[in-house]
Amino acid sequence: MTSTVTQAQPVSPARTYQVRTYGCQMNVHDSERLAGLLETAGYRRAPDGADADVVVFNTCAVRENADNKLYGNLSHLAPRKQSDPGMQIAVGGCLAQKDRDAVLKKAPYVDVVFGTHNIGSLPALLERARHNREAQVEIVDALEQFPSTLPAARDSAYAAWVSISVGCNNTCTFCIVPALRGKEVDRRPGDILAEVQALVDQGVLEVTLLGQNVNAYGVSFVDPETPRDRGAFAALLRACGGIDGLERVRFTSPHPAEFTDDVIEAMAATPNICPTLHMPLQSGSDRILKAMRRSYRAQRYLGIIDRVRAAMPHAAITTDLIVGFPGETEEDFQATLDVVEQSRFATAFTFQYSRRPGTPAAELADQVPKAVVQQRYDRLIELQERISWEENRAQVGTTVELLVAAGEGRKDAHTARMSGRARDGRLVHFTPGASPVRPGDVVTCVVTSAAPHHLIADGALLSHRRTRAGDAHEAGVKPKTVGLGLPGLGVPAPQPSVSGCSL
């Protein structure tokens, strides 16, 4: 497929854009691609707080309230659209993939609807909508082009997302994502490492490898003749360790059923792999896990955690949990509490089960009453808050290395604290003192106190290292990546013949 980036006609530099993102890290990274596409087509990012000529909603469909949030926000733009017909609204992402033509029925003032598989079409669709003066809907049902072949306008000078796969082969009964993102397809290792190197060359210190089921990497490379390589993910982690200047590597989210000991060994043996693991549990009840089609059980999950901590004693482990899955009894919920107590998660992202049309779980008869779900949810939050606080208090007195961040946590004018992430992913608010510390710099300090969701380091800095990433942040320069020559899917188009000499 020929990239639509080259097909879109450049627009006036005066036209501005804004991308509003909902949902997971995949969507955050897709929004960087959308921004890159629009800037390549001649748009410029609207200043914070200013009205944009084009507003793009990159949507999520995982939670039931995602629909309400989108259409509520769209309705807020309706009066402006009515008063300024030249302003355009585009809706993309998972909810657009799911609702398709229904978006225009609910919000007829929307100009463009596009799906998860064709984000590269956005500039051309916007221009077509302007030219034809009618809404454009383009939803394709299969991936035509890796998103990583598209330009990206990165949000950070010091940390970057790198997609290693798209899609998911799991069939979890509560999840609509596989239906919207498609089957898993993996990028070749050399292409991934080339993107990482390009980012590091621009000063990036930390990358997060992204996949819907990141540790299944190796199941389906672009070349259908390439067999599955079960050791591919561990090998990729080790290869990241060989990139000079890459200080931190994270990945999200692995699936417990695919988690193998070679990944643990790679994490422990590769210095720039961070000692942190986000591994969704969802439920501690084997009966509920089976109903969810999660192909592991509680003891396997706990065994993985034990092996990770044996190899990396100070690793911070986080998780996802769902409360109130259809058929969940008090006994099932208590099993979840028991596993949470044993796991000692640094933090947990907890969700009340959301009934999503199109998923098998939505058709189950034994939906748990809302009041019961809420009561269980509150109990789970109370337990995890206690554990998080206990785990964070254990960090008091330890020395941490922080990658200084922008926009993390609430600002405190009285203390003038800044924020950063420790290598294990914990958020630390620290006092910079007289040192001119910038986001993207690296500091070390001693933890002086703790709260459930953050640590505090109010003593003097032990060290402060100015970095190229800090220089870039200070100058307002963010890395950009362009298509790295990655192939589209299917048979490549024939190349034109060349006669004579070519210099």
XYZ file of C-alpha atoms in Angstrom:
503
model
C 0.000 0.000 0.000
C 1.291 3.493 -0.826
C 1.381 5.698 2.256
C -1.392 8.271 2.326
C 1.073 10.766 3.759
C 2.250 11.569 0.243
C -1.280 11.610 -1.128
C -2.652 14.349 1.145
C -2.446 17.844 -0.290
C -0.581 20.345 1.924
C -2.873 22.756 3.704
C -2.359 26.341 4.774
C 0.211 26.618 7.562
C -2.371 28.684 9.417
C -4.547 25.613 10.047
C -3.960 24.145 13.491
C -4.770 20.793 15.063
C -5.359 19.211 18.443
C -5.413 15.474 19.211
C -7.408 14.317 22.235
C -6.437 10.837 23.399
C -8.388 8.309 25.443
C -7.339 4.852 26.618
C -4.152 2.829 26.640
C -0.510 3.450 25.770
C -1.212 2.116 22.273
C -3.588 5.025 21.727
C -1.096 7.504 23.174
C 1.508 6.286 20.687
C -1.032 6.272 17.835
C -1.768 9.908 18.676
C 1.911 10.717 18.193
C 1.563 9.181 14.732
C -1.555 11.233 14.022
C 0.286 14.382 15.069
C 3.216 13.448 12.835
C 0.909 12.843 9.887
C -0.832 16.176 10.322
C 2.418 18.097 10.662
C 3.790 16.379 7.562
C 0.642 17.506 5.725
C 1.220 21.121 6.759
C -0.842 21.537 9.920
C 0.698 22.865 13.117
C -0.105 21.989 16.713
C -2.498 24.452 18.361
C -1.110 26.253 21.417
C -2.387 24.969 24.762
C -5.775 26.452 25.556
C -6.377 27.731 22.019
C -9.151 26.579 19.689
C -7.867 24.360 16.891
C -9.039 24.270 13.289
C -9.025 20.457 13.428
C -9.846 18.449 16.550
C -9.069 14.719 16.404
C -10.513 12.300 18.958
C -8.436 9.115 19.284
C -10.872 6.901 21.131
C -10.995 3.831 23.358
C -13.780 1.247 23.491
C -12.678 -0.877 26.446
C -14.874 0.775 29.069
C -18.606 1.388 28.836
C -18.251 5.045 29.784
C -15.927 5.601 26.799
C -18.987 6.067 24.579
C -20.555 8.600 26.926
C -17.290 10.490 27.304
C -16.749 10.750 23.545
C -20.249 11.847 22.611
C -20.374 14.254 25.538
C -17.149 15.904 24.399
C -18.348 15.977 20.795
C -21.531 17.756 21.835
C -19.445 20.466 23.510
C -17.875 21.213 20.114
C -21.191 21.341 18.248
C -21.879 25.055 18.914
C -18.400 26.015 17.726
C -18.769 23.846 14.630
C -22.063 25.558 13.858
C -20.522 29.009 14.149
C -17.346 28.034 12.264
C -18.150 25.569 9.443
C -14.475 25.514 8.396
C -13.528 23.865 11.666
C -13.232 20.062 11.322
C -13.797 17.194 13.752
C -12.347 13.708 13.238
C -13.041 10.570 15.274
C -10.660 7.628 15.117
C -9.444 4.726 17.230
C -11.207 1.747 18.735
C -14.611 3.324 19.304
C -14.683 4.539 15.702
C -13.728 1.038 14.533
C -16.596 -0.369 16.597
C -19.340 2.192 15.902
C -18.454 3.033 12.284
C -21.406 4.825 10.627
C -23.128 5.146 14.020
C -20.736 7.969 14.913
C -22.322 10.204 12.268
C -25.825 9.218 13.348
C -25.092 10.315 16.905
C -22.931 13.306 15.930
C -23.796 14.353 12.342
C -21.449 17.363 12.540
C -18.357 15.100 12.569
C -16.304 15.436 9.371
C -14.142 12.288 9.376
C -14.427 8.811 10.918
C -11.454 6.452 10.572
C -10.462 3.185 12.216
C -7.537 1.570 13.997
C -6.125 0.040 10.806
C -5.948 3.163 8.655
C -4.723 6.069 10.764
C -2.478 7.011 7.829
C -5.578 8.066 5.886
C -6.429 10.987 8.176
C -4.859 13.910 6.255
C -6.363 12.770 2.947
C -9.790 12.228 4.536
C -9.751 15.704 6.087
C -8.864 17.268 2.760
C -11.505 15.211 0.954
C -14.145 16.254 3.494
C -13.234 19.916 2.980
C -13.250 19.614 -0.794
C -16.479 17.592 -1.068
C -18.202 19.366 1.831
C -19.442 16.075 3.226
C -18.368 13.663 5.939
C -15.899 10.928 5.090
C -16.015 7.486 6.730
C -13.209 5.028 6.052
C -12.985 1.887 8.181
C -10.891 -1.056 7.012
C -11.064 -4.447 8.660
C -7.412 -5.497 8.462
C -4.078 -3.831 8.959
C -2.774 -2.390 5.711
C 0.366 -0.719 7.031
C 2.350 -0.835 10.257
C 1.731 2.392 12.199
C 5.495 2.567 12.697
C 5.955 3.313 8.989
C 4.218 6.631 9.579
C 5.856 9.841 10.819
C 5.530 10.609 14.530
C 5.643 13.854 16.485
C 6.824 12.614 19.876
C 5.440 14.036 23.120
C 8.673 13.753 25.117
C 12.322 14.628 24.575
C 13.541 11.926 26.958
C 11.126 8.953 26.811
C 9.488 7.257 23.849
C 7.049 4.504 22.935
C 8.181 1.892 20.416
C 5.574 -0.506 19.034
C 6.852 -4.055 18.497
C 3.539 -5.603 17.464
C -0.068 -4.785 16.682
C -3.165 -6.851 17.354
C -3.866 -9.719 19.736
C -4.549 -13.451 19.311
C -6.178 -13.930 22.710
C -9.925 -14.401 23.146
C -10.550 -13.003 26.626
C -14.322 -12.969 27.016
C -14.445 -9.458 28.526
C -12.253 -7.790 25.915
C -13.284 -6.174 22.647
C -9.741 -5.165 21.628
C -8.916 -8.181 19.384
C -12.047 -7.498 17.345
C -10.935 -3.888 16.850
C -7.161 -4.260 16.535
C -7.081 -7.569 14.664
C -4.745 -10.547 14.851
C -1.219 -10.085 16.118
C 1.445 -9.133 13.617
C 5.013 -8.492 14.786
C 7.672 -6.180 13.445
C 11.056 -7.601 12.571
C 13.701 -7.124 15.290
C 16.002 -5.120 13.034
C 13.242 -2.606 12.286
C 12.453 -2.174 15.984
C 16.103 -1.708 16.912
C 16.555 0.789 14.071
C 13.715 2.887 15.479
C 15.160 2.680 18.989
C 18.581 3.718 17.679
C 17.047 6.662 15.810
C 15.403 7.839 19.021
C 18.581 7.447 21.077
C 20.496 9.385 18.422
C 18.114 12.280 19.149
C 18.758 12.131 22.894
C 16.022 9.784 24.140
C 17.107 7.937 27.291
C 14.147 5.614 27.875
C 11.966 3.524 25.590
C 8.899 1.459 26.380
C 8.267 -1.496 24.069
C 4.559 -1.749 23.287
C 2.401 -4.688 22.329
C -1.147 -5.730 23.074
C 0.438 -8.977 24.263
C 4.040 -7.861 24.256
C 5.736 -11.072 25.380
C 4.011 -13.111 22.652
C 6.364 -11.291 20.288
C 7.670 -13.677 17.651
C 4.320 -15.307 16.938
C 3.709 -13.674 13.541
C 6.339 -11.620 11.749
C 5.527 -9.613 8.642
C 6.893 -12.429 6.510
C 4.298 -15.241 6.766
C 7.016 -17.768 5.883
C 8.955 -16.927 9.055
C 8.091 -19.496 11.755
C 7.266 -18.535 15.322
C 10.277 -17.791 17.485
C 9.383 -18.279 21.152
C 12.672 -16.770 22.258
C 12.245 -13.613 20.189
C 11.105 -11.331 23.010
C 13.942 -12.257 25.363
C 16.394 -11.828 22.482
C 14.925 -8.402 21.713
C 15.386 -7.309 25.327
C 19.019 -8.424 25.282
C 19.581 -6.631 21.963
C 18.281 -3.399 23.507
C 21.041 -3.794 26.062
C 23.596 -3.340 23.297
C 22.379 0.122 22.234
C 24.844 2.686 23.521
C 23.129 5.612 25.220
C 19.863 3.773 25.880
C 19.624 3.968 29.671
C 16.200 2.505 30.399
C 13.964 -0.066 28.717
C 10.446 -0.945 29.843
C 7.718 -3.028 28.213
C 3.967 -3.396 28.507
C 1.829 -5.417 28.790
C 2.884 -9.067 29.045
C 0.429 -11.953 29.369
C 1.070 -14.446 32.211
C 0.352 -17.409 29.923
C 3.220 -16.361 27.625
C 5.662 -15.406 30.371
C 8.784 -17.561 30.185
C 11.921 -17.863 32.256
C 14.153 -16.650 29.435
C 12.455 -13.253 29.709
C 13.196 -13.132 33.442
C 16.811 -14.077 32.740
C 17.086 -11.376 30.064
C 15.623 -8.758 32.401
C 18.027 -9.656 35.207
C 21.103 -9.879 32.970
C 20.563 -6.727 30.881
C 21.508 -3.606 32.863
C 19.249 -1.155 31.062
C 16.100 -3.290 31.446
C 14.243 -1.650 34.331
C 13.380 -3.764 37.402
C 9.666 -3.334 36.940
C 6.905 -5.540 35.584
C 3.304 -4.710 34.774
C 1.506 -8.045 34.446
C -2.320 -8.120 34.430
C -3.879 -10.604 36.882
C -7.566 -9.672 36.291
C -8.833 -12.166 38.913
C -7.398 -14.398 41.598
C -10.160 -16.990 41.170
C -9.324 -19.941 38.934
C -13.018 -20.366 38.140
C -13.326 -16.752 36.982
C -10.029 -16.895 35.084
C -11.404 -19.865 33.168
C -14.631 -17.992 32.426
C -12.528 -15.059 31.237
C -10.511 -17.412 28.964
C -7.330 -16.318 30.678
C -5.115 -19.333 30.029
C -3.292 -19.389 33.378
C -4.313 -19.941 36.974
C -3.507 -18.168 40.231
C -0.656 -20.453 41.237
C 1.077 -20.031 37.882
C 0.762 -16.277 38.250
C 2.197 -16.315 41.761
C 4.997 -18.587 40.572
C 6.030 -16.032 37.927
C 6.139 -13.302 40.567
C 8.273 -15.497 42.848
C 10.768 -16.145 40.035
C 10.916 -12.480 39.055
C 11.642 -11.454 42.635
C 14.218 -14.205 43.048
C 16.092 -12.806 40.042
C 15.386 -9.127 40.827
C 14.604 -8.754 44.558
C 13.771 -5.065 44.301
C 11.504 -5.289 41.252
C 8.254 -3.330 41.478
C 5.328 -5.353 40.140
C 2.037 -3.773 39.095
C -1.144 -5.262 37.700
C -4.684 -4.870 36.335
C -7.716 -6.223 38.197
C -11.387 -6.564 37.237
C -14.089 -6.661 39.923
C -17.571 -8.031 39.294
C -17.046 -10.257 36.256
C -20.309 -12.142 35.509
C -20.792 -15.007 37.939
C -18.224 -13.738 40.448
C -19.194 -14.919 43.930
C -17.947 -13.692 47.276
C -15.660 -16.724 47.359
C -14.229 -15.792 43.963
C -13.664 -12.227 45.090
C -11.976 -13.388 48.271
C -9.597 -15.433 46.121
C -8.656 -12.198 44.327
C -8.007 -10.482 47.663
C -5.827 -13.428 48.717
C -3.690 -13.265 45.563
C -3.348 -9.482 45.891
C -2.202 -9.902 49.483
C 0.406 -12.477 48.456
C 1.575 -10.552 45.402
C 2.392 -7.300 47.196
C 1.809 -5.170 44.116
C 3.433 -1.744 44.118
C 0.190 -0.495 42.621
C -2.824 -1.924 40.810
C -5.122 -0.529 38.152
C -8.549 -1.660 39.305
C -11.686 -1.676 37.173
C -15.322 -2.500 37.704
C -16.430 -4.972 35.039
C -17.877 -3.148 32.055
C -20.358 -4.940 29.829
C -19.264 -4.430 26.227
C -21.563 -5.435 23.342
C -19.806 -7.854 21.031
C -17.943 -9.692 23.785
C -18.948 -13.185 24.999
C -19.146 -11.992 28.612
C -21.825 -9.460 27.710
C -24.182 -12.328 26.903
C -23.728 -14.113 30.237
C -26.878 -14.210 32.348
C -25.344 -13.890 35.823
C -24.277 -10.232 35.728
C -23.291 -9.054 39.208
C -25.489 -6.282 40.673
C -23.902 -2.838 40.570
C -24.155 -2.347 44.340
C -22.279 -5.599 44.966
C -19.591 -4.682 42.440
C -19.124 -1.274 44.066
C -18.819 -2.768 47.558
C -16.206 -5.286 46.391
C -14.366 -2.616 44.445
C -14.112 -0.435 47.543
C -12.714 -3.351 49.558
C -10.132 -4.118 46.910
C -9.049 -0.466 46.736
C -8.700 -0.363 50.513
C -6.487 -3.473 50.503
C -4.272 -2.306 47.650
C -3.887 1.181 49.155
C -2.596 -0.405 52.354
C -0.153 -2.636 50.483
C 1.060 0.212 48.249
C 1.721 2.397 51.266
C 3.547 -0.396 53.097
C 5.681 -1.129 50.037
C 6.470 2.564 49.547
C 7.344 3.090 53.225
C 9.902 0.302 52.817
C 11.662 2.556 50.272
C 12.369 5.308 52.841
C 16.120 5.688 53.270
C 16.982 4.126 49.927
C 18.913 5.916 47.205
C 17.064 6.255 43.897
C 18.104 7.352 40.434
C 15.432 9.482 38.787
C 14.796 10.406 35.190
C 13.327 13.861 35.743
C 9.880 14.197 34.176
C 7.550 16.987 33.121
C 3.911 17.006 34.196
C 4.122 14.113 36.676
C 2.038 14.619 39.803
C 0.721 17.798 41.387
C 3.006 20.800 41.676
C 3.725 22.267 45.104
C 4.660 25.959 44.980
C 5.727 25.968 48.633
C 8.240 23.112 48.328
C 9.148 23.796 44.673
C 9.465 20.053 44.190
C 10.059 18.449 40.821
C 9.173 14.878 39.861
C 10.856 11.903 38.299
C 10.572 8.175 37.841
C 12.862 5.741 39.610
C 14.201 2.811 37.652
C 11.479 0.606 39.150
C 8.825 3.004 37.860
C 7.890 4.607 41.181
C 7.017 8.299 41.078
C 9.283 10.430 43.280
C 8.782 14.107 44.129
C 12.156 15.650 44.985
C 13.592 18.998 45.981
C 16.087 20.240 43.388
C 17.537 22.951 45.607
C 19.627 25.525 43.810
C 20.547 23.113 41.031
C 19.005 24.050 37.630
C 17.432 20.627 37.037
C 15.469 20.081 33.811
C 13.099 17.360 32.637
C 15.277 14.803 30.879
C 18.155 15.179 33.347
C 19.117 12.365 35.736
C 19.435 12.898 39.483
C 20.064 10.670 42.492
C 18.563 11.332 45.906
C 17.483 9.632 49.121
C 13.808 8.860 49.802
C 12.692 10.687 52.958
C 8.976 9.833 53.162
C 6.232 7.961 51.339
C 2.568 7.980 50.390
C 0.558 5.200 48.696
C 1.126 6.573 45.195
C 4.440 8.412 45.400
C 7.697 8.850 47.271
C 9.260 12.094 48.527
C 12.950 13.002 48.572
C 13.383 16.331 50.371
C 17.098 16.096 51.094
C 19.943 17.495 49.030
C 20.590 15.851 45.686
C 23.419 13.346 45.741
C 24.117 13.929 42.057
C 22.756 15.720 39.020
C 23.689 14.751 35.470
C 22.756 17.100 32.649
C 21.787 15.177 29.516
C 21.161 15.712 25.826
C 17.511 14.948 26.565
C 17.473 17.781 29.103
C 19.079 20.093 26.545
C 16.406 19.151 24.010
C 13.559 19.645 26.489
C 14.936 23.027 27.498
C 15.147 24.047 23.825
C 11.635 22.752 23.119
C 12.945 20.162 20.651
C 11.276 16.745 20.591
C 12.416 13.739 18.590
C 10.660 12.894 15.372
C 10.685 9.586 13.580
C 9.683 8.902 10.013
C 8.926 5.728 8.122
C 11.956 3.494 8.509
C 11.433 1.632 5.255
C 9.252 -1.001 6.899
C 7.208 -3.103 4.509
C 3.497 -3.052 4.126
C 1.624 -6.318 4.313
C 1.320 -8.546 1.268
C 3.465 -8.863 -1.826
C 5.652 -5.793 -2.461
C 4.826 -3.735 -5.518
C 7.192 -4.315 -8.467
C 10.007 -1.777 -8.720
C 10.444 0.197 -11.943
C 13.190 -1.033 -14.212
C 16.337 1.074 -14.468
C 18.476 1.264 -17.587
C 21.937 2.665 -17.893
C 24.114 3.900 -15.033
C 22.729 5.187 -11.778
C 24.969 7.315 -9.564
